Coordinates of C-alpha atoms in Angstrom, one line a residue:
X1 CA -95.2 -56.4 -85.3
X2 CA -91.4 -56.5 -85.5
X3 CA -89.6 -56.8 -82.1
X4 CA -86.0 -56.4 -81.6
X5 CA -85.6 -58.1 -78.3
X6 CA -83.8 -61.3 -79.6
X7 CA -81.2 -59.2 -81.5
X8 CA -80.8 -56.8 -78.3
X9 CA -80.6 -59.5 -75.9
X10 CA -77.8 -61.2 -77.8
X11 CA -75.8 -58.1 -78.1
X12 CA -76.2 -57.2 -74.4
X13 CA -75.3 -60.9 -73.3
X14 CA -71.6 -60.7 -71.9
X15 CA -71.9 -64.0 -70.2
X16 CA -72.0 -62.3 -66.8
X17 CA -75.9 -62.9 -66.1
X18 CA -75.9 -59.2 -65.0
X19 CA -78.9 -56.9 -65.8
X20 CA -77.6 -54.4 -68.4
X21 CA -78.2 -50.6 -67.4
X22 CA -81.3 -49.1 -68.9
X23 CA -79.3 -46.6 -71.0
X24 CA -77.2 -49.4 -72.6
X25 CA -80.3 -51.2 -73.4
X26 CA -82.1 -48.3 -75.1
X27 CA -78.9 -47.5 -77.1
X28 CA -78.7 -51.1 -78.3
X29 CA -82.4 -50.9 -79.1
X30 CA -81.8 -47.9 -81.3
X31 CA -78.8 -49.3 -83.1
X32 CA -80.9 -52.6 -84.0
X33 CA -83.8 -50.3 -85.3
X34 CA -81.4 -48.4 -87.3
X35 CA -79.8 -51.2 -88.7
X36 CA -82.9 -52.8 -89.7
X37 CA -84.2 -49.5 -91.1
X38 CA -81.1 -49.0 -93.3
X39 CA -81.5 -52.6 -94.3
X40 CA -85.1 -52.4 -95.3
X41 CA -84.6 -49.0 -97.4
X42 CA -81.6 -50.5 -99.2
X43 CA -79.6 -47.8 -97.4
X44 CA -75.9 -47.6 -96.6
X45 CA -75.0 -50.2 -93.9
X46 CA -71.9 -48.8 -92.2
X47 CA -71.1 -48.3 -88.7
X48 CA -71.2 -44.5 -89.0
X49 CA -74.5 -44.5 -91.0
X50 CA -76.2 -46.7 -88.4
X51 CA -74.9 -44.8 -85.2
X52 CA -76.1 -41.6 -87.2
X53 CA -79.4 -43.0 -87.8
X54 CA -79.7 -44.3 -84.1
X55 CA -78.8 -40.7 -82.7
X56 CA -75.7 -42.1 -80.9
X57 CA -71.9 -41.5 -81.2
X58 CA -69.6 -44.0 -83.1
X59 CA -68.0 -44.8 -79.6
X60 CA -71.2 -45.7 -78.2
X61 CA -71.9 -48.0 -81.4
X62 CA -68.6 -49.9 -80.8
X63 CA -68.9 -50.0 -76.9
X64 CA -72.5 -51.6 -77.2
X65 CA -72.0 -53.7 -80.4
X66 CA -68.3 -54.6 -80.4
X67 CA -68.2 -54.4 -84.2
X68 CA -70.5 -53.8 -87.3
X69 CA -70.5 -57.6 -87.9
X70 CA -71.6 -58.5 -84.6
X71 CA -74.6 -56.1 -84.9
X72 CA -75.6 -57.3 -88.5
X73 CA -75.4 -61.2 -87.4
X74 CA -77.7 -60.4 -84.4
X75 CA -80.1 -58.6 -86.8
X76 CA -79.9 -61.5 -89.4
X77 CA -80.7 -63.9 -86.9
X78 CA -83.7 -61.9 -85.6
X79 CA -85.2 -61.5 -89.1
X80 CA -84.5 -65.2 -89.8
X81 CA -86.5 -66.1 -86.6
X82 CA -89.2 -63.8 -87.6
X83 CA -89.7 -65.4 -91.0
X84 CA -89.6 -69.0 -89.5
X85 CA -92.0 -67.9 -86.9
X86 CA -94.3 -66.4 -89.6
X87 CA -94.4 -69.8 -91.4
X88 CA -95.1 -71.7 -88.2
X89 CA -98.0 -69.5 -87.5
X90 CA -99.3 -69.8 -91.1
X91 CA -98.9 -73.5 -90.8
X92 CA -101.3 -73.4 -87.7
X93 CA -103.9 -71.6 -89.5
X94 CA -107.1 -73.7 -90.0
X95 CA -107.4 -72.0 -93.5
X96 CA -104.4 -73.3 -95.6
X97 CA -104.8 -70.4 -98.2
X98 CA -105.2 -67.7 -95.6
X99 CA -102.1 -68.9 -94.0
X100 CA -100.0 -69.2 -97.1
X101 CA -101.0 -65.5 -98.1
X102 CA -100.3 -64.3 -94.9
X103 CA -96.9 -65.8 -94.9
X104 CA -96.1 -64.6 -98.3
X105 CA -96.9 -60.9 -97.4
X106 CA -94.8 -61.1 -94.3
X107 CA -91.9 -62.6 -96.3
X108 CA -91.7 -60.2 -99.1
X109 CA -91.5 -57.3 -96.7
X110 CA -88.9 -59.0 -94.6
X111 CA -86.8 -60.7 -97.4
X112 CA -85.2 -57.7 -98.8
X113 CA -83.9 -56.6 -95.4
X114 CA -82.6 -60.4 -94.9
X115 CA -80.7 -60.3 -98.2
X116 CA -79.2 -56.9 -97.6
X117 CA -77.8 -57.7 -94.3
X118 CA -76.6 -61.2 -95.5
X119 CA -74.8 -59.8 -98.4
X120 CA -73.0 -57.4 -96.0
X121 CA -71.9 -60.3 -94.1
X122 CA -70.8 -62.3 -96.9
X123 CA -73.6 -64.5 -97.3
X124 CA -73.6 -66.8 -94.4
X125 CA -77.3 -67.9 -94.8
X126 CA -76.5 -71.5 -96.0
X127 CA -77.4 -73.3 -92.7
X128 CA -80.9 -71.5 -92.5
X129 CA -82.0 -71.7 -96.0
X130 CA -83.3 -75.3 -95.3
X131 CA -85.7 -74.0 -92.6
X132 CA -87.0 -71.5 -95.0
X133 CA -87.3 -73.9 -97.8
X134 CA -89.1 -76.3 -95.4
X135 CA -91.8 -73.8 -94.5
X136 CA -92.7 -72.7 -98.3
X137 CA -92.7 -76.3 -99.2
X138 CA -95.1 -77.2 -96.3
X139 CA -97.4 -73.9 -97.1
X140 CA -97.8 -74.8 -100.6
X141 CA -98.3 -78.5 -100.4
X142 CA -101.0 -77.8 -97.7
X143 CA -102.8 -75.2 -99.8
X144 CA -102.6 -77.6 -102.8
X145 CA -104.2 -80.3 -100.8
X146 CA -107.0 -78.4 -99.7
X147 CA -107.7 -77.4 -103.4
X148 CA -106.9 -73.8 -102.9
X149 CA -103.8 -73.5 -105.1
X150 CA -103.2 -74.7 -108.4
X151 CA -101.4 -77.9 -108.5
X152 CA -99.2 -77.4 -111.9
X153 CA -96.8 -75.4 -110.1
X154 CA -94.3 -76.6 -107.6
X155 CA -93.0 -74.9 -104.3
X156 CA -89.7 -74.1 -106.1
X157 CA -91.8 -71.9 -108.5
X158 CA -93.6 -70.2 -105.8
X159 CA -90.2 -69.3 -103.9
X160 CA -89.2 -67.7 -107.1
X161 CA -92.6 -65.7 -107.6
X162 CA -92.5 -64.4 -104.2
X163 CA -89.1 -63.2 -104.8
X164 CA -90.1 -61.6 -107.9
X165 CA -92.9 -59.8 -106.2
X166 CA -90.5 -58.3 -103.8
X167 CA -87.9 -57.1 -106.3
X168 CA -89.5 -54.0 -107.7
X169 CA -87.5 -50.8 -107.8
X170 CA -89.2 -47.6 -107.2
X171 CA -89.0 -46.6 -110.8
X172 CA -89.3 -48.2 -114.3
X173 CA -89.9 -46.9 -117.8
X174 CA -90.2 -43.5 -116.3
X175 CA -93.0 -44.6 -113.8
X176 CA -93.0 -44.2 -110.0
X177 CA -94.1 -47.3 -108.0
X178 CA -97.5 -46.6 -106.4
X179 CA -98.2 -46.9 -102.5
X180 CA -98.2 -50.7 -101.5
X181 CA -96.4 -51.8 -105.0
X182 CA -95.2 -55.0 -103.4
X183 CA -98.4 -55.7 -102.2
X184 CA -100.1 -55.3 -105.5
X185 CA -97.4 -57.2 -107.1
X186 CA -97.9 -60.2 -104.6
X187 CA -101.6 -59.9 -105.2
X188 CA -101.3 -60.7 -108.9
X189 CA -99.1 -63.4 -108.1
X190 CA -101.5 -64.9 -105.5
X191 CA -104.5 -64.5 -108.0
X192 CA -102.3 -66.4 -110.6
X193 CA -101.9 -69.2 -107.9
X194 CA -105.2 -69.2 -106.4
X195 CA -108.2 -71.6 -107.3
X196 CA -110.5 -70.0 -108.0
X197 CA -111.0 -66.2 -108.1
X198 CA -108.8 -63.6 -107.9
X199 CA -108.6 -61.2 -104.9
X200 CA -109.0 -57.4 -104.5
X201 CA -105.9 -55.3 -105.3
X202 CA -104.4 -53.3 -102.7
X203 CA -102.3 -50.0 -102.7
X204 CA -102.3 -47.7 -105.6
X205 CA -101.2 -48.3 -109.2
X206 CA -97.9 -46.8 -110.5
X207 CA -97.8 -43.3 -112.1
X208 CA -95.9 -41.6 -114.7
X209 CA -93.0 -39.3 -113.3
X210 CA -93.3 -35.7 -114.2

């Protein structure tokens, strides 16, 4: 379950050590949620759009965040932290394949959100990419050593495959993506990586647009 606490706390920290008012915290929580929703949906990421989604005025937006960039930097750090934490939890799973698949599912759902925010900020992820690469590398290596993943692919291959699974738009060739399309795509990728035996496809197949 996603939590907005890290981003909210960062935005509310004015260095005074004083506890913010309850209404101030609620407004910042709404703004963080709205920013993340806009990024996850591929929507417009502007101060006015985020304020509209949060149900607050533009004056409240700037009073509580300082700037759009400050809000997005806090959100970026939060999403990055969630992905890295998912990687750490996956590495602690006694079943290497179960840990990898859980991380992969979380990653594809958070990645688009991460990339949209990062793009709006001007690509500031360089210092954090190493952490993400490290988690993927370790998870793939662990699954391969356990005999659960084919060994003729590299962790770099896997990174690209997860991106491919999460890059599907909602339409192609006159077809509408089915429910859980990203999850279905990922399951096909996982079946191609796993040794042996495919899993059960989640969600629903695409349908022809009328």
